[in-house]
């Protein structure tokens, strides 16, 4: 891998998920903080919804219900998407933590692993 590919991979796997998680945390901080106490379930839901948004309407599709049933199923889908997205967010942050020493190792050994080219033409 070249240094450019290593830096691009580091940005995609480490910097981007961490910045998104911090942005979501600070954006929804007023939602899950009351009287100085943090409700960690709300943190899980609010920060997990963008990561689980693709999986929200997989199991329960609001079709053929009245307005109350549709709103209830949509709310349940948001809760399920937030919980699943919270697991995905934690996994991405664990991968981000793993990529920090891996990137350092790759950058230190990037030039040492190159094999010299032999010209076989006469």
mmCIF file with all atom_site columns, C-alpha atoms in Angstrom:
data_model
loop_
_atom_site.group_PDB
_atom_site.id
_atom_site.type_symbol
_atom_site.label_atom_id
_atom_site.label_alt_id
_atom_site.label_comp_id
_atom_site.label_asym_id
_atom_site.label_entity_id
_atom_site.label_seq_id
_atom_site.pdbx_PDB_ins_code
_atom_site.Cartn_x
_atom_site.Cartn_y
_atom_site.Cartn_z
_atom_site.occupancy
_atom_site.B_iso_or_equiv
_atom_site.pdbx_formal_charge
_atom_site.auth_seq_id
_atom_site.auth_comp_id
_atom_site.auth_asym_id
_atom_site.auth_atom_id
_atom_site.pdbx_PDB_model_num
ATOM 1   C CA . UNK A 1 1   ? 0.000   0.000  0.000   1.00 0.00 ? 1   UNK A CA 1
ATOM 2   C CA . UNK A 1 2   ? 1.161   3.493  -0.722  1.00 0.00 ? 2   UNK A CA 1
ATOM 3   C CA . UNK A 1 3   ? 1.177   6.239  1.885   1.00 0.00 ? 3   UNK A CA 1
ATOM 4   C CA . UNK A 1 4   ? -1.789  7.900  0.175   1.00 0.00 ? 4   UNK A CA 1
ATOM 5   C CA . UNK A 1 5   ? -3.872  4.724  0.380   1.00 0.00 ? 5   UNK A CA 1
ATOM 6   C CA . UNK A 1 6   ? -2.879  4.265  4.032   1.00 0.00 ? 6   UNK A CA 1
ATOM 7   C CA . UNK A 1 7   ? -3.918  7.841  4.900   1.00 0.00 ? 7   UNK A CA 1
ATOM 8   C CA . UNK A 1 8   ? -7.182  7.499  2.948   1.00 0.00 ? 8   UNK A CA 1
ATOM 9   C CA . UNK A 1 9   ? -7.975  4.230  4.730   1.00 0.00 ? 9   UNK A CA 1
ATOM 10  C CA . UNK A 1 10  ? -7.113  5.818  8.100   1.00 0.00 ? 10  UNK A CA 1
ATOM 11  C CA . UNK A 1 11  ? -9.401  8.776  7.424   1.00 0.00 ? 11  UNK A CA 1
ATOM 12  C CA . UNK A 1 12  ? -12.263 6.548  6.274   1.00 0.00 ? 12  UNK A CA 1
ATOM 13  C CA . UNK A 1 13  ? -12.026 4.040  9.123   1.00 0.00 ? 13  UNK A CA 1
ATOM 14  C CA . UNK A 1 14  ? -10.892 6.195  12.044  1.00 0.00 ? 14  UNK A CA 1
ATOM 15  C CA . UNK A 1 15  ? -11.399 9.923  11.656  1.00 0.00 ? 15  UNK A CA 1
ATOM 16  C CA . UNK A 1 16  ? -14.780 9.908  9.912   1.00 0.00 ? 16  UNK A CA 1
ATOM 17  C CA . UNK A 1 17  ? -16.677 7.630  12.381  1.00 0.00 ? 17  UNK A CA 1
ATOM 18  C CA . UNK A 1 18  ? -15.182 9.454  15.378  1.00 0.00 ? 18  UNK A CA 1
ATOM 19  C CA . UNK A 1 19  ? -16.119 12.880 13.988  1.00 0.00 ? 19  UNK A CA 1
ATOM 20  C CA . UNK A 1 20  ? -19.649 11.704 13.158  1.00 0.00 ? 20  UNK A CA 1
ATOM 21  C CA . UNK A 1 21  ? -20.080 10.236 16.670  1.00 0.00 ? 21  UNK A CA 1
ATOM 22  C CA . UNK A 1 22  ? -18.835 13.449 18.322  1.00 0.00 ? 22  UNK A CA 1
ATOM 23  C CA . UNK A 1 23  ? -21.042 15.592 16.101  1.00 0.00 ? 23  UNK A CA 1
ATOM 24  C CA . UNK A 1 24  ? -24.116 13.502 16.940  1.00 0.00 ? 24  UNK A CA 1
ATOM 25  C CA . UNK A 1 25  ? -23.270 13.554 20.645  1.00 0.00 ? 25  UNK A CA 1
ATOM 26  C CA . UNK A 1 26  ? -22.943 17.321 20.793  1.00 0.00 ? 26  UNK A CA 1
ATOM 27  C CA . UNK A 1 27  ? -25.951 17.888 18.531  1.00 0.00 ? 27  UNK A CA 1
ATOM 28  C CA . UNK A 1 28  ? -28.282 15.791 20.709  1.00 0.00 ? 28  UNK A CA 1
ATOM 29  C CA . UNK A 1 29  ? -26.721 16.707 24.066  1.00 0.00 ? 29  UNK A CA 1
ATOM 30  C CA . UNK A 1 30  ? -29.757 18.800 25.063  1.00 0.00 ? 30  UNK A CA 1
ATOM 31  C CA . UNK A 1 31  ? -32.089 15.884 24.305  1.00 0.00 ? 31  UNK A CA 1
ATOM 32  C CA . UNK A 1 32  ? -30.539 13.332 26.654  1.00 0.00 ? 32  UNK A CA 1
ATOM 33  C CA . UNK A 1 33  ? -29.314 15.606 29.463  1.00 0.00 ? 33  UNK A CA 1
ATOM 34  C CA . UNK A 1 34  ? -31.795 16.683 32.130  1.00 0.00 ? 34  UNK A CA 1
ATOM 35  C CA . UNK A 1 35  ? -30.777 18.483 35.352  1.00 0.00 ? 35  UNK A CA 1
ATOM 36  C CA . UNK A 1 36  ? -27.140 17.549 34.762  1.00 0.00 ? 36  UNK A CA 1
ATOM 37  C CA . UNK A 1 37  ? -27.988 13.829 34.538  1.00 0.00 ? 37  UNK A CA 1
ATOM 38  C CA . UNK A 1 38  ? -27.333 11.910 31.341  1.00 0.00 ? 38  UNK A CA 1
ATOM 39  C CA . UNK A 1 39  ? -29.824 9.306  30.171  1.00 0.00 ? 39  UNK A CA 1
ATOM 40  C CA . UNK A 1 40  ? -27.564 6.788  28.430  1.00 0.00 ? 40  UNK A CA 1
ATOM 41  C CA . UNK A 1 41  ? -30.417 5.017  26.667  1.00 0.00 ? 41  UNK A CA 1
ATOM 42  C CA . UNK A 1 42  ? -31.236 8.273  24.871  1.00 0.00 ? 42  UNK A CA 1
ATOM 43  C CA . UNK A 1 43  ? -27.549 8.687  24.025  1.00 0.00 ? 43  UNK A CA 1
ATOM 44  C CA . UNK A 1 44  ? -27.623 5.188  22.521  1.00 0.00 ? 44  UNK A CA 1
ATOM 45  C CA . UNK A 1 45  ? -30.747 5.955  20.480  1.00 0.00 ? 45  UNK A CA 1
ATOM 46  C CA . UNK A 1 46  ? -29.850 9.456  19.294  1.00 0.00 ? 46  UNK A CA 1
ATOM 47  C CA . UNK A 1 47  ? -26.315 8.575  18.255  1.00 0.00 ? 47  UNK A CA 1
ATOM 48  C CA . UNK A 1 48  ? -27.319 5.202  16.804  1.00 0.00 ? 48  UNK A CA 1
ATOM 49  C CA . UNK A 1 49  ? -30.184 6.226  14.535  1.00 0.00 ? 49  UNK A CA 1
ATOM 50  C CA . UNK A 1 50  ? -27.983 7.534  11.664  1.00 0.00 ? 50  UNK A CA 1
ATOM 51  C CA . UNK A 1 51  ? -25.979 4.284  11.688  1.00 0.00 ? 51  UNK A CA 1
ATOM 52  C CA . UNK A 1 52  ? -29.073 2.048  11.823  1.00 0.00 ? 52  UNK A CA 1
ATOM 53  C CA . UNK A 1 53  ? -31.310 4.027  9.491   1.00 0.00 ? 53  UNK A CA 1
ATOM 54  C CA . UNK A 1 54  ? -31.006 1.422  6.711   1.00 0.00 ? 54  UNK A CA 1
ATOM 55  C CA . UNK A 1 55  ? -32.331 -1.288 9.010   1.00 0.00 ? 55  UNK A CA 1
ATOM 56  C CA . UNK A 1 56  ? -35.314 0.627  10.386  1.00 0.00 ? 56  UNK A CA 1
ATOM 57  C CA . UNK A 1 57  ? -38.065 -0.534 8.071   1.00 0.00 ? 57  UNK A CA 1
ATOM 58  C CA . UNK A 1 58  ? -36.767 -4.044 7.424   1.00 0.00 ? 58  UNK A CA 1
ATOM 59  C CA . UNK A 1 59  ? -38.937 -6.036 9.821   1.00 0.00 ? 59  UNK A CA 1
ATOM 60  C CA . UNK A 1 60  ? -42.001 -3.892 10.486  1.00 0.00 ? 60  UNK A CA 1
ATOM 61  C CA . UNK A 1 61  ? -43.420 -2.064 7.484   1.00 0.00 ? 61  UNK A CA 1
ATOM 62  C CA . UNK A 1 62  ? -46.385 0.207  8.316   1.00 0.00 ? 62  UNK A CA 1
ATOM 63  C CA . UNK A 1 63  ? -48.828 -0.956 5.651   1.00 0.00 ? 63  UNK A CA 1
ATOM 64  C CA . UNK A 1 64  ? -52.599 -1.144 6.014   1.00 0.00 ? 64  UNK A CA 1
ATOM 65  C CA . UNK A 1 65  ? -52.844 0.445  9.482   1.00 0.00 ? 65  UNK A CA 1
ATOM 66  C CA . UNK A 1 66  ? -54.716 3.501  10.635  1.00 0.00 ? 66  UNK A CA 1
ATOM 67  C CA . UNK A 1 67  ? -52.781 6.653  11.572  1.00 0.00 ? 67  UNK A CA 1
ATOM 68  C CA . UNK A 1 68  ? -52.185 5.602  15.195  1.00 0.00 ? 68  UNK A CA 1
ATOM 69  C CA . UNK A 1 69  ? -50.892 2.173  14.196  1.00 0.00 ? 69  UNK A CA 1
ATOM 70  C CA . UNK A 1 70  ? -48.635 3.663  11.530  1.00 0.00 ? 70  UNK A CA 1
ATOM 71  C CA . UNK A 1 71  ? -47.164 6.214  13.956  1.00 0.00 ? 71  UNK A CA 1
ATOM 72  C CA . UNK A 1 72  ? -46.637 3.477  16.543  1.00 0.00 ? 72  UNK A CA 1
ATOM 73  C CA . UNK A 1 73  ? -44.838 1.216  14.082  1.00 0.00 ? 73  UNK A CA 1
ATOM 74  C CA . UNK A 1 74  ? -42.690 4.112  12.820  1.00 0.00 ? 74  UNK A CA 1
ATOM 75  C CA . UNK A 1 75  ? -41.758 4.966  16.433  1.00 0.00 ? 75  UNK A CA 1
ATOM 76  C CA . UNK A 1 76  ? -40.905 1.320  17.114  1.00 0.00 ? 76  UNK A CA 1
ATOM 77  C CA . UNK A 1 77  ? -38.803 1.252  13.938  1.00 0.00 ? 77  UNK A CA 1
ATOM 78  C CA . UNK A 1 78  ? -36.887 4.329  15.120  1.00 0.00 ? 78  UNK A CA 1
ATOM 79  C CA . UNK A 1 79  ? -36.222 2.674  18.477  1.00 0.00 ? 79  UNK A CA 1
ATOM 80  C CA . UNK A 1 80  ? -35.058 -0.565 16.826  1.00 0.00 ? 80  UNK A CA 1
ATOM 81  C CA . UNK A 1 81  ? -32.948 1.371  14.313  1.00 0.00 ? 81  UNK A CA 1
ATOM 82  C CA . UNK A 1 82  ? -31.360 3.356  17.138  1.00 0.00 ? 82  UNK A CA 1
ATOM 83  C CA . UNK A 1 83  ? -30.517 0.236  19.129  1.00 0.00 ? 83  UNK A CA 1
ATOM 84  C CA . UNK A 1 84  ? -29.068 -1.561 16.100  1.00 0.00 ? 84  UNK A CA 1
ATOM 85  C CA . UNK A 1 85  ? -27.253 1.618  15.044  1.00 0.00 ? 85  UNK A CA 1
ATOM 86  C CA . UNK A 1 86  ? -25.792 1.968  18.540  1.00 0.00 ? 86  UNK A CA 1
ATOM 87  C CA . UNK A 1 87  ? -24.237 -1.475 18.213  1.00 0.00 ? 87  UNK A CA 1
ATOM 88  C CA . UNK A 1 88  ? -22.880 -0.547 14.769  1.00 0.00 ? 88  UNK A CA 1
ATOM 89  C CA . UNK A 1 89  ? -21.519 2.746  16.147  1.00 0.00 ? 89  UNK A CA 1
ATOM 90  C CA . UNK A 1 90  ? -19.719 0.959  18.986  1.00 0.00 ? 90  UNK A CA 1
ATOM 91  C CA . UNK A 1 91  ? -18.266 -1.528 16.503  1.00 0.00 ? 91  UNK A CA 1
ATOM 92  C CA . UNK A 1 92  ? -17.034 1.277  14.241  1.00 0.00 ? 92  UNK A CA 1
ATOM 93  C CA . UNK A 1 93  ? -15.408 3.052  17.191  1.00 0.00 ? 93  UNK A CA 1
ATOM 94  C CA . UNK A 1 94  ? -13.668 -0.199 18.210  1.00 0.00 ? 94  UNK A CA 1
ATOM 95  C CA . UNK A 1 95  ? -12.427 -0.585 14.629  1.00 0.00 ? 95  UNK A CA 1
ATOM 96  C CA . UNK A 1 96  ? -11.281 3.066  14.716  1.00 0.00 ? 96  UNK A CA 1
ATOM 97  C CA . UNK A 1 97  ? -9.288  2.401  17.876  1.00 0.00 ? 97  UNK A CA 1
ATOM 98  C CA . UNK A 1 98  ? -7.734  -0.669 16.249  1.00 0.00 ? 98  UNK A CA 1
ATOM 99  C CA . UNK A 1 99  ? -6.767  1.249  13.093  1.00 0.00 ? 99  UNK A CA 1
ATOM 100 C CA . UNK A 1 100 ? -4.636  3.789  14.987  1.00 0.00 ? 100 UNK A CA 1
ATOM 101 C CA . UNK A 1 101 ? -1.763  1.377  15.835  1.00 0.00 ? 101 UNK A CA 1
ATOM 102 C CA . UNK A 1 102 ? -2.320  -0.491 12.556  1.00 0.00 ? 102 UNK A CA 1
ATOM 103 C CA . UNK A 1 103 ? -1.859  2.724  10.572  1.00 0.00 ? 103 UNK A CA 1
ATOM 104 C CA . UNK A 1 104 ? 1.274   3.609  12.527  1.00 0.00 ? 104 UNK A CA 1
ATOM 105 C CA . UNK A 1 105 ? 2.678   0.149  11.759  1.00 0.00 ? 105 UNK A CA 1
ATOM 106 C CA . UNK A 1 106 ? 1.737   0.457  8.080   1.00 0.00 ? 106 UNK A CA 1
ATOM 107 C CA . UNK A 1 107 ? 3.354   3.882  7.793   1.00 0.00 ? 107 UNK A CA 1
ATOM 108 C CA . UNK A 1 108 ? 6.578   2.664  9.432   1.00 0.00 ? 108 UNK A CA 1
ATOM 109 C CA . UNK A 1 109 ? 6.819   -0.393 7.189   1.00 0.00 ? 109 UNK A CA 1
ATOM 110 C CA . UNK A 1 110 ? 5.452   1.115  3.948   1.00 0.00 ? 110 UNK A CA 1
ATOM 111 C CA . UNK A 1 111 ? 8.815   1.711  2.285   1.00 0.00 ? 111 UNK A CA 1
ATOM 112 C CA . UNK A 1 112 ? 10.662  -1.260 3.787   1.00 0.00 ? 112 UNK A CA 1
ATOM 113 C CA . UNK A 1 113 ? 8.430   -3.863 2.147   1.00 0.00 ? 113 UNK A CA 1
ATOM 114 C CA . UNK A 1 114 ? 9.124   -2.681 -1.400  1.00 0.00 ? 114 UNK A CA 1
ATOM 115 C CA . UNK A 1 115 ? 11.014  -5.179 -3.507  1.00 0.00 ? 115 UNK A CA 1
ATOM 116 C CA . UNK A 1 116 ? 13.555  -3.919 -6.031  1.00 0.00 ? 116 UNK A CA 1
ATOM 117 C CA . UNK A 1 117 ? 12.667  -4.287 -9.701  1.00 0.00 ? 117 UNK A CA 1
ATOM 118 C CA . UNK A 1 118 ? 15.065  -6.258 -11.884 1.00 0.00 ? 118 UNK A CA 1
ATOM 119 C CA . UNK A 1 119 ? 15.403  -5.277 -15.507 1.00 0.00 ? 119 UNK A CA 1
ATOM 120 C CA . UNK A 1 120 ? 15.543  -8.466 -17.610 1.00 0.00 ? 120 UNK A CA 1
ATOM 121 C CA . UNK A 1 121 ? 15.907  -6.758 -21.028 1.00 0.00 ? 121 UNK A CA 1
ATOM 122 C CA . UNK A 1 122 ? 19.133  -7.178 -23.014 1.00 0.00 ? 122 UNK A CA 1
#
